[in-house]
PDB file of C-alpha atoms in Angstrom:
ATOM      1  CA  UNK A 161      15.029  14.961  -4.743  1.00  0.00           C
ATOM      2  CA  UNK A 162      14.418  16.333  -1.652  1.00  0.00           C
ATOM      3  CA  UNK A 163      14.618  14.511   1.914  1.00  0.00           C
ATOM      4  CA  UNK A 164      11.034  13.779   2.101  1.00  0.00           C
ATOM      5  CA  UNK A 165      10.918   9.770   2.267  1.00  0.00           C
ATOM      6  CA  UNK A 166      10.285   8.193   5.561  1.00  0.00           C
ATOM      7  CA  UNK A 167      11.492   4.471   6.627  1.00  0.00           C
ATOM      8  CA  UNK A 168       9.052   2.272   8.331  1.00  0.00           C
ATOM      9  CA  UNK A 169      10.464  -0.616  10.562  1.00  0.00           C
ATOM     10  CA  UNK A 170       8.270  -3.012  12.342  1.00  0.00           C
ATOM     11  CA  UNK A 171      10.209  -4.075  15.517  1.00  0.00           C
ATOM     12  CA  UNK A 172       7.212  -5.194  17.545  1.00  0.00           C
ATOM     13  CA  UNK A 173       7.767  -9.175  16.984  1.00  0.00           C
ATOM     14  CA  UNK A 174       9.459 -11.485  19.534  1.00  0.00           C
ATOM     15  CA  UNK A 175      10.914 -13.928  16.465  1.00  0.00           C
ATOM     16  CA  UNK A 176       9.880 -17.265  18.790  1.00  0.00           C
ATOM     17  CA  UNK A 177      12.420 -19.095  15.584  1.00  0.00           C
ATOM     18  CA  UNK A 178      15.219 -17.528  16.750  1.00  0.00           C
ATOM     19  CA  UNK A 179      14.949 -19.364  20.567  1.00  0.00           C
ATOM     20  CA  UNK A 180      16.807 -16.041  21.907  1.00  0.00           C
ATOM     21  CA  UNK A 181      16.711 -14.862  25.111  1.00  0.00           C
ATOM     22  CA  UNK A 182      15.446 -11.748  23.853  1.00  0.00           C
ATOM     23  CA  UNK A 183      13.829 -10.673  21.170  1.00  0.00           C
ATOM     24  CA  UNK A 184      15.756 -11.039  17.906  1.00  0.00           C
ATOM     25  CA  UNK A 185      16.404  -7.333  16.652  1.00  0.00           C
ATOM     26  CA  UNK A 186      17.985  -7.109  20.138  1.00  0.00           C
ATOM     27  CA  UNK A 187      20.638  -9.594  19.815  1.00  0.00           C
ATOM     28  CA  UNK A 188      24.088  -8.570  19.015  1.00  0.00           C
ATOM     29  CA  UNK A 189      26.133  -8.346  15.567  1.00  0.00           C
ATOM     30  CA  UNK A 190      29.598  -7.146  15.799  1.00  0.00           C
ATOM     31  CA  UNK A 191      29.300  -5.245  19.358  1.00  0.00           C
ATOM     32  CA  UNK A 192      25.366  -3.278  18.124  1.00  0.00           C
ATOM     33  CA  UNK A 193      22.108  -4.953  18.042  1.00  0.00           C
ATOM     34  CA  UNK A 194      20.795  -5.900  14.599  1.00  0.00           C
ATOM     35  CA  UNK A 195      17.788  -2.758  15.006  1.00  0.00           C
ATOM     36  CA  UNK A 196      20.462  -0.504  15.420  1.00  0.00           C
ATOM     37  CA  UNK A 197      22.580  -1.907  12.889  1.00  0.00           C
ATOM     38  CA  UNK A 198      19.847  -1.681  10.628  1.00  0.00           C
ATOM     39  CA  UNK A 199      18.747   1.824  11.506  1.00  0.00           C
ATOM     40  CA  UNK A 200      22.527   2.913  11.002  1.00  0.00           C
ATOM     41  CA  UNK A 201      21.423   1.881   7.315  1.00  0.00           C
ATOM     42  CA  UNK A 202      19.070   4.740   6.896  1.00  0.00           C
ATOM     43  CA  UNK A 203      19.571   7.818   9.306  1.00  0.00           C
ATOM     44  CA  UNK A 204      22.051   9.994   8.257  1.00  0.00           C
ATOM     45  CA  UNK A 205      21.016   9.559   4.198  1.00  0.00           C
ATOM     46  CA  UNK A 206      20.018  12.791   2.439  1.00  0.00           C
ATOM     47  CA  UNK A 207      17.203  11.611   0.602  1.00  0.00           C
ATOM     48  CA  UNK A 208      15.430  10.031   3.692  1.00  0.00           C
ATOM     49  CA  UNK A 209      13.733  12.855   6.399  1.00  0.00           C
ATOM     50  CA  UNK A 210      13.799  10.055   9.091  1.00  0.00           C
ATOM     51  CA  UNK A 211      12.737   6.759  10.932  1.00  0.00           C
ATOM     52  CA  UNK A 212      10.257   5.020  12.260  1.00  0.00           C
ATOM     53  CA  UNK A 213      10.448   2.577  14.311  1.00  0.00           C
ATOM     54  CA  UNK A 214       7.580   0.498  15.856  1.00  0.00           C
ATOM     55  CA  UNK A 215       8.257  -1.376  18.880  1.00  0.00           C
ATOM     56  CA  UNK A 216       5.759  -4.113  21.097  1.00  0.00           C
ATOM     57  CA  UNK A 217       4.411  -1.727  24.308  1.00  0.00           C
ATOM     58  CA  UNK A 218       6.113  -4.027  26.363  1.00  0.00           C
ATOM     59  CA  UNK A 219       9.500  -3.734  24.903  1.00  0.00           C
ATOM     60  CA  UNK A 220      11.988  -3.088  27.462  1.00  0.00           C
ATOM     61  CA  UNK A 221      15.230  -2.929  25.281  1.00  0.00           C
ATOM     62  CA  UNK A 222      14.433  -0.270  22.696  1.00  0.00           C
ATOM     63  CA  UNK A 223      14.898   2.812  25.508  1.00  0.00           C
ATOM     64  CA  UNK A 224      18.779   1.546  25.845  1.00  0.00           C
ATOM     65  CA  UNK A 225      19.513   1.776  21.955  1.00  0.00           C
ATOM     66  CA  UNK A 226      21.873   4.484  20.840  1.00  0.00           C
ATOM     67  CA  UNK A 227      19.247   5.542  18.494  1.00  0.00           C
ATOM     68  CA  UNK A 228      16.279   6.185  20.848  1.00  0.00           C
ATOM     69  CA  UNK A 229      16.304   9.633  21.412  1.00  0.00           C
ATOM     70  CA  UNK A 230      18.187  10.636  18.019  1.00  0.00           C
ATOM     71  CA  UNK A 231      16.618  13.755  16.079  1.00  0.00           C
ATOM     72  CA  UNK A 232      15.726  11.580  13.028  1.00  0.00           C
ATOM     73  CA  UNK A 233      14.419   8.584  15.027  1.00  0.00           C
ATOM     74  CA  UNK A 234      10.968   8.602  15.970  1.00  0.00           C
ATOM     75  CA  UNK A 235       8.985   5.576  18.290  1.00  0.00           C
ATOM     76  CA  UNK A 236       5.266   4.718  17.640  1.00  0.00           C
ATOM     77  CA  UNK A 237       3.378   1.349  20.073  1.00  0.00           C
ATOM     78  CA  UNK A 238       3.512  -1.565  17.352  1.00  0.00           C
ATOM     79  CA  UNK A 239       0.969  -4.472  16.971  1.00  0.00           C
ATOM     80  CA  UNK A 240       0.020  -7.675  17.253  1.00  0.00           C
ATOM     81  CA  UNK A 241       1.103  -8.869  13.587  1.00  0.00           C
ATOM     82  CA  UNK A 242       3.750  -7.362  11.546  1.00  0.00           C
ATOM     83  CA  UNK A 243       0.994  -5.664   9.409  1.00  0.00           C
ATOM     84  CA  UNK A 244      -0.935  -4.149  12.308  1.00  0.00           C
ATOM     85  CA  UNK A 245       2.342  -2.241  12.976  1.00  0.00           C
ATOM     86  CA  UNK A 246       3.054  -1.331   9.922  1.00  0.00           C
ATOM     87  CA  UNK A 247      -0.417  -0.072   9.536  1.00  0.00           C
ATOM     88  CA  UNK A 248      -0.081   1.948  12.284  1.00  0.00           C
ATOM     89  CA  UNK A 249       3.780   3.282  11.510  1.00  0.00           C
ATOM     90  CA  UNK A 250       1.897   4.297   8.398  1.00  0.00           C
ATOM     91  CA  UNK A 251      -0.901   6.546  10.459  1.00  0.00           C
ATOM     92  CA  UNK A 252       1.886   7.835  12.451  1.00  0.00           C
ATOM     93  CA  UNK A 253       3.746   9.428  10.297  1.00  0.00           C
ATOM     94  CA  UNK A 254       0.517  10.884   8.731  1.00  0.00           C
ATOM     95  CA  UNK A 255      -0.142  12.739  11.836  1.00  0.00           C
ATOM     96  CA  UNK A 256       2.901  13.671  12.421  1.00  0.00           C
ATOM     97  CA  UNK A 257       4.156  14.987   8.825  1.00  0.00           C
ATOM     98  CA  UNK A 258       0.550  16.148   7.805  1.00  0.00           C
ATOM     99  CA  UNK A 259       1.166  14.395   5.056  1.00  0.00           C
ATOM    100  CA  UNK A 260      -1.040  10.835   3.739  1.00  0.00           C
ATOM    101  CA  UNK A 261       0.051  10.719   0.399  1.00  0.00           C
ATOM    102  CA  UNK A 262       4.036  10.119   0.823  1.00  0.00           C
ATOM    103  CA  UNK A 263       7.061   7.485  -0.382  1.00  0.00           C
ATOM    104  CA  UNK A 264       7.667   5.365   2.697  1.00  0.00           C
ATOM    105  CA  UNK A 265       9.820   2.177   2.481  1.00  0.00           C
ATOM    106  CA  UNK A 266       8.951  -0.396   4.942  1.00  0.00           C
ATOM    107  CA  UNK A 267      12.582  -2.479   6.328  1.00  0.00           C
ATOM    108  CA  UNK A 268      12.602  -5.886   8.146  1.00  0.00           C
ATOM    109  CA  UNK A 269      13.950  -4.781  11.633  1.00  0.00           C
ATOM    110  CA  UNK A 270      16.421  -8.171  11.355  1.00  0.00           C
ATOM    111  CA  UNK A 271      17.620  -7.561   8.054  1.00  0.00           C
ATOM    112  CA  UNK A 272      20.630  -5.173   8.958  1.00  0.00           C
ATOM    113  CA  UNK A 273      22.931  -5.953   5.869  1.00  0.00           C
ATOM    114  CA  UNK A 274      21.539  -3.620   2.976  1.00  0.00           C
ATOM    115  CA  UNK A 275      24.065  -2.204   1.171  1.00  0.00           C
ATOM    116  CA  UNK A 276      24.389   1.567   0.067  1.00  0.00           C
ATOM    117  CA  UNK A 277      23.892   0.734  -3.821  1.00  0.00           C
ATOM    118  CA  UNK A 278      21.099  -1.462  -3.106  1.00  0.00           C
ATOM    119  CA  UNK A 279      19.409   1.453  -0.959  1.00  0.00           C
ATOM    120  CA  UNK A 280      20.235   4.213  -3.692  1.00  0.00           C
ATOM    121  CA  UNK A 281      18.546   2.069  -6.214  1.00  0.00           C
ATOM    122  CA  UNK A 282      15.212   1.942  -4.697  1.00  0.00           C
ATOM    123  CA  UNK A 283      15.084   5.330  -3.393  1.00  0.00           C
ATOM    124  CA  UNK A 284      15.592   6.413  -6.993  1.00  0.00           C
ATOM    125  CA  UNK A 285      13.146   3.869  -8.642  1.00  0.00           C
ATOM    126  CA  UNK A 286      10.552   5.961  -9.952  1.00  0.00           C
ATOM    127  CA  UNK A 287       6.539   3.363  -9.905  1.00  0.00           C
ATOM    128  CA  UNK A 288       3.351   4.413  -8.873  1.00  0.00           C
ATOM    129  CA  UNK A 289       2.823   1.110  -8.103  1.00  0.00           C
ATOM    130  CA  UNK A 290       5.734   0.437  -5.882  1.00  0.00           C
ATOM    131  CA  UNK A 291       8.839  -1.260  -5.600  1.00  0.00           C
ATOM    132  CA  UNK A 292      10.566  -3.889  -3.732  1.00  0.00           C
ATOM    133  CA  UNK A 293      13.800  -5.970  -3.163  1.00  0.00           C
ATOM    134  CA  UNK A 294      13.771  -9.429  -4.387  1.00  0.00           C
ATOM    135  CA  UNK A 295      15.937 -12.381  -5.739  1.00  0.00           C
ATOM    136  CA  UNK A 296      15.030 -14.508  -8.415  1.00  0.00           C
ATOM    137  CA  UNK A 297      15.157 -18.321  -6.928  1.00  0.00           C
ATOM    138  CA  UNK A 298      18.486 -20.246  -7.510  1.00  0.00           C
ATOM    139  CA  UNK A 299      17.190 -23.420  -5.663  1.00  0.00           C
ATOM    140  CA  UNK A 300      14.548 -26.568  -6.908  1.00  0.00           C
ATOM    141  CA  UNK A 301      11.257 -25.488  -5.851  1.00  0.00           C
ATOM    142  CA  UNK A 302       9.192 -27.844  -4.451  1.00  0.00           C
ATOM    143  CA  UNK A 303       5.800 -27.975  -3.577  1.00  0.00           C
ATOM    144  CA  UNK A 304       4.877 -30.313  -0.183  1.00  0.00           C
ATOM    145  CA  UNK A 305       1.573 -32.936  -0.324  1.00  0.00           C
ATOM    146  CA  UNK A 306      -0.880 -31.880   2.417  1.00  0.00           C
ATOM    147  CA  UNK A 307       0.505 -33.318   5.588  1.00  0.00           C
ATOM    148  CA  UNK A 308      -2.074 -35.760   7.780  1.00  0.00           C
ATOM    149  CA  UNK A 309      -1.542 -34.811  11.011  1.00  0.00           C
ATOM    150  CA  UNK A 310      -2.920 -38.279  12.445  1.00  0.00           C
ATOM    151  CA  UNK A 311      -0.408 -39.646  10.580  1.00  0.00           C
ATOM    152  CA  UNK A 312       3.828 -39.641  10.313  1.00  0.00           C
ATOM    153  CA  UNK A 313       4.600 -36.085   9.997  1.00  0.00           C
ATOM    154  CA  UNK A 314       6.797 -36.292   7.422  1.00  0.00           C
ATOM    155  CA  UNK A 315       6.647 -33.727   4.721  1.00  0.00           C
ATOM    156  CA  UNK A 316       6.349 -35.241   1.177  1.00  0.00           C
ATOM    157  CA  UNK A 317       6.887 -34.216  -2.070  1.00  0.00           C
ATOM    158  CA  UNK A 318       3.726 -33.179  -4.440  1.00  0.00           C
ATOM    159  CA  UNK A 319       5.372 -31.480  -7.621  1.00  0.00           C
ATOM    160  CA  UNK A 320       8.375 -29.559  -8.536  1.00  0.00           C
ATOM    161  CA  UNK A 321       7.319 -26.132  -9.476  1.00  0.00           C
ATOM    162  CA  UNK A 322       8.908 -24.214 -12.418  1.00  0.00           C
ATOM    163  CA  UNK A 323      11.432 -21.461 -10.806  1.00  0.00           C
ATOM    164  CA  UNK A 324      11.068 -19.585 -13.532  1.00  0.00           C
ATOM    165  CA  UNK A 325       9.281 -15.975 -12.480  1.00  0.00           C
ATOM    166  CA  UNK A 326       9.967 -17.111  -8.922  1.00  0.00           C
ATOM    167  CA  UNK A 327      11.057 -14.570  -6.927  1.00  0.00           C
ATOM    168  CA  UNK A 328      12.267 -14.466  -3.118  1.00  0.00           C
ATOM    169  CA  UNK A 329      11.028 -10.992  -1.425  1.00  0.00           C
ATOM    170  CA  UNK A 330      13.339  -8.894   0.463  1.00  0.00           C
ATOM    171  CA  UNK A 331      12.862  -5.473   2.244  1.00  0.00           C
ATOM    172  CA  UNK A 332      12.939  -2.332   1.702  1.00  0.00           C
ATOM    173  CA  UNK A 333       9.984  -2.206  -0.172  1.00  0.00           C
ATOM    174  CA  UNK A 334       8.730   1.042  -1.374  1.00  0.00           C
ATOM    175  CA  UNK A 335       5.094   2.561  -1.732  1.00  0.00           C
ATOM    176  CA  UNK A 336       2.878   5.798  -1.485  1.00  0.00           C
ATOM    177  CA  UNK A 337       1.612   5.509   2.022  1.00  0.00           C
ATOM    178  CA  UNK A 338      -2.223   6.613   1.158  1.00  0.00           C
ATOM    179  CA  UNK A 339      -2.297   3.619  -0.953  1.00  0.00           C
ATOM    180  CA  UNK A 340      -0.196   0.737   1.256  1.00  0.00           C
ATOM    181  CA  UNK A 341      -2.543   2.458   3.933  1.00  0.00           C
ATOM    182  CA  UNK A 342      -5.619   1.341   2.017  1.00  0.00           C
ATOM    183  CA  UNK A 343      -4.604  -1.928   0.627  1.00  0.00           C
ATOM    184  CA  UNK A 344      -3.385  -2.951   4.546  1.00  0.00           C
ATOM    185  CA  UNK A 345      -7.191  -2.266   5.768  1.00  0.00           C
ATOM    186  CA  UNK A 346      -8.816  -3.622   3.002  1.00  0.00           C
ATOM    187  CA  UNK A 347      -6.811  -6.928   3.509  1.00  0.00           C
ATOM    188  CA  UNK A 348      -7.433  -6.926   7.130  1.00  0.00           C
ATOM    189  CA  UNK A 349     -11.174  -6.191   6.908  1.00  0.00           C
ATOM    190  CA  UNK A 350     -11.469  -9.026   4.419  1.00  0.00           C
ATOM    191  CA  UNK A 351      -9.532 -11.188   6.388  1.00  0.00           C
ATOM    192  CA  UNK A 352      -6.383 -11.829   4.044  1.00  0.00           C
ATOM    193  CA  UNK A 353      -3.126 -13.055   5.879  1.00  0.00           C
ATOM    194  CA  UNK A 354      -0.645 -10.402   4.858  1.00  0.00           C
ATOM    195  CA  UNK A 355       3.188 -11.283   5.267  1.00  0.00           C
ATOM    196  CA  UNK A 356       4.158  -8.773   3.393  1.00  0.00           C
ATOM    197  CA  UNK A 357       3.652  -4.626   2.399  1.00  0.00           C
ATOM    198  CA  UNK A 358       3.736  -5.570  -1.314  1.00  0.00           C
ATOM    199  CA  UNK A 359       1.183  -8.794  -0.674  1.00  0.00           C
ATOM    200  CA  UNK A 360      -1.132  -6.301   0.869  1.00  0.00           C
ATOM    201  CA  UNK A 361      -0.434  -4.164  -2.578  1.00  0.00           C
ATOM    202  CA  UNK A 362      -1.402  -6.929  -4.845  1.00  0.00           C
ATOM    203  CA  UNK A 363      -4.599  -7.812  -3.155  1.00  0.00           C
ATOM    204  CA  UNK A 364      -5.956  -4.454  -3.563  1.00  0.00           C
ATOM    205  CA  UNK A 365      -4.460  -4.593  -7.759  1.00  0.00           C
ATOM    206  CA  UNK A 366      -1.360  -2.857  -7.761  1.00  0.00           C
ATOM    207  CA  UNK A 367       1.429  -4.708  -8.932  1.00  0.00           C
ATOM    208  CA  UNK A 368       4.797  -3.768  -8.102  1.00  0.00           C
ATOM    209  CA  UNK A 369       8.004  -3.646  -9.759  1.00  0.00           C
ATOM    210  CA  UNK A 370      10.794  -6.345  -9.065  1.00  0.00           C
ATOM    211  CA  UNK A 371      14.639  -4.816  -8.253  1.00  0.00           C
ATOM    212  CA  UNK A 372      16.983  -7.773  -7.959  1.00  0.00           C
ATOM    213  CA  UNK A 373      18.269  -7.750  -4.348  1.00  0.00           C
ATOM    214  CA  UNK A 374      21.703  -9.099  -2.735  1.00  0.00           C
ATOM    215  CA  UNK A 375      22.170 -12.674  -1.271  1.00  0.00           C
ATOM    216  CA  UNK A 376      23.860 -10.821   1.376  1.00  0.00           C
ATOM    217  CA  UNK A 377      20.591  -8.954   2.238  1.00  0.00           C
ATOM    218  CA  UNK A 378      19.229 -11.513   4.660  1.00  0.00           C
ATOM    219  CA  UNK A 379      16.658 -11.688   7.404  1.00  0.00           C
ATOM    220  CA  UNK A 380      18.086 -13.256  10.769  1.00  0.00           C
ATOM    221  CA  UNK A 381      15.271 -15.850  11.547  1.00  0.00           C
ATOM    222  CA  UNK A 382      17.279 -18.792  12.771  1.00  0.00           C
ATOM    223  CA  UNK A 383      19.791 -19.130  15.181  1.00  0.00           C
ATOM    224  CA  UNK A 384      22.478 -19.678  12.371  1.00  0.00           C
ATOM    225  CA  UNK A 385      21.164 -16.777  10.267  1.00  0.00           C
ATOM    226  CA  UNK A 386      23.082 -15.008  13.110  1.00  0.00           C
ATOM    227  CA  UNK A 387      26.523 -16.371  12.344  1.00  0.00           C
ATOM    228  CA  UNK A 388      26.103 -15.774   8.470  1.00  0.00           C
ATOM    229  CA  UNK A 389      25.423 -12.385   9.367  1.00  0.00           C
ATOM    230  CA  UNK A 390      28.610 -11.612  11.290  1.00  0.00           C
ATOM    231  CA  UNK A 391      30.766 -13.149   8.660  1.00  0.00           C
ATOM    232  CA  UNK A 392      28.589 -10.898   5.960  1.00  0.00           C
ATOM    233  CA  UNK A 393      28.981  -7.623   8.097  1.00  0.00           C
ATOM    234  CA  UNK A 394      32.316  -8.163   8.580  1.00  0.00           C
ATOM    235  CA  UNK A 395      33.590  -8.798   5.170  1.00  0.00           C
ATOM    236  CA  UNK A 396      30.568  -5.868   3.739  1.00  0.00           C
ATOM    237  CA  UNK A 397      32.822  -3.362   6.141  1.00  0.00           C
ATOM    238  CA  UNK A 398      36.134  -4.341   5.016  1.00  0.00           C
ATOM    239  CA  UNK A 399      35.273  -4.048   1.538  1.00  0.00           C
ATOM    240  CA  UNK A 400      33.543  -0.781   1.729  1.00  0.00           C
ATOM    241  CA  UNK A 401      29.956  -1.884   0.672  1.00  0.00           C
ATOM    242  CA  UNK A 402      28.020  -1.640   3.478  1.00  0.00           C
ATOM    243  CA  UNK A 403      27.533   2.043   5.174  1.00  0.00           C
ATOM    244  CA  UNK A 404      29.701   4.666   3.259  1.00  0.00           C
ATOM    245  CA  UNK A 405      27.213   6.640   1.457  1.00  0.00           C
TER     246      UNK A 405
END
C-alpha cells in the first residue's frame, strides 16, 4: 500500500455539553490538547499522506497548536454542522490532491485515544462500501415514551429494545471520498439530519462493514469524559498501546 489515504477531522464545533471555557478539542489531556493528541494519532503513519483538519473561521486556538504549520497538516474553514465540514474537508482535498475518487477516514476531533492496532485494522480493511469503528452494546437498551412538554419532564420508559445487532459507532470511519461526497449532498438536499459519515452512506444504499472498536476509544462530550480520558491515556502510554507504530 502506498501512502495515499487522507484523514478528515471536523474541528469546527464548540461542544456547548462540555460547559468549557473553550471549545472542547482545545482543552488539555496530559499537558496537549485533545486535537493535537488526536492528530499525533495519524501524522507520522506510512500508509496515511496527511491531515485535514477543519476548523470554525472564528477559531482562535488552532494557529497556537504544535501541528499548525506541520508538512503533513493541512487547514480548510469548517461549517456550521459537523457534516457541512466534513463535506467540505472532502472538496478540499479534491482540489488539492486532484484526486475525487480516494480512501479518506473521517476522525472525531475529541476522540484522541485510538490505538495503533485499532488504526492498522481499518486502514487495511479492504470494502467498497466502507468501514467503520463500532462496539456492539453491553448495556439494556431502552426506548423513551414521547415526552409532553406541558407536562413533568420526566423521561419514561416505552419498551426495552433487543441489543442484539445493536451497535455503538465510533470514528475513524473509512470511505471512497467521490461516494461519501455524494451521499453527504444528497442527504443535505433532501433534508436528512446526518450525525454521522456512515449515516450519510446508508441513506444513499451503501452499507458498511462493522470492525469492533475499543471501550477505550471514546469521544470527550461531558465534563467527566475528560477525567476518563486522562486515566485511559495514561495507562494506554504505559502499556505501550497507544502511539508506537
Amino acid at each position: 500500500m502506498t501512502s495515499s489515504l487522507w484523514i478528515i477531522i471536523p474541528a469546527a464545533g464548540v461542544g456547548q455539553r462540555m460547559q468549557a471555557h473553550c471549545p472542547k478539542q482545545y482543552l488539555s489531556l496530559a499537558g496537549q490538547s485533545i486535537l493535537d493528541r488526536t492528530i499525533e494519532i495519524f501524522v507520522d503513519h506510512p500508509l496515511i499522506a496527511g491531515v485535514a483538519v477543519g476548523v470554525s473561521p472564528e477559531d482562535v486556538y488552532w494557529s497556537e497548536s504544535k501541528w499548525y504549520q506541520h508538512a503533513s497538516v493541512h487547514t480548510f474553514s469548517g461549517g456550521k454542522e459537523r457534516s457541512d465540514t466534513v463535506l467540505k474537508g472532502l472538496k478540499f482535498l479534491a482540489k488539492m490532491t486532484g484526486n475525487e475518487q480516494q480512501e479518506v477516514l473521517v476522525h472525531d476531533a475529541a476522540r484522541p485515544l485510538l490505538t495503533q492496532k485499532k488504526l492498522e485494522q481499518i486502514i487495511r480493511h479492504d470494502s467498497d462500501q466502507g468501514v467503520l469503528l463500532a462496539m456492539p452494546a453491553r448495556d439494556t437498551v431502552k426506548r423513551q415514551l414521547p415526552i409532553d412538554t406541558s407536562l413533568a419532564c420526566t423521561s419514561s420508559v416505552d419498551i426495552t429494545l433487543d441489543r442484539s445487532g445493536i451497535w455503538l459507532a465510533q470514528t475513524p470511519q473509512k470511505f471512497v471520498s467521490g461516494r461519501l461526497l455524494y451521499a453527504l449532498e444528497k442527504a443535505q438536499t433532501e433534508g436528512v439530519v446526518i450525525t454521522d459519515e456512515c449515516s450519510a452512506m446508508e441513506f444513499a444504499g451503501w452499507h458498511p462493514d462493522l470492525l469492533v472498536g475499543e471501550s477505550s476509544n471514546i469521544k470527550v462530550t461531558f465534563p467527566e469524559d475528560l477525567l476518563i480520558a486522562e486515566a485511559l491515556f495514561s495507562y494506554l502510554r504505559s502499556s505501550n498501546l497507544h502511539f508506537n507504530k
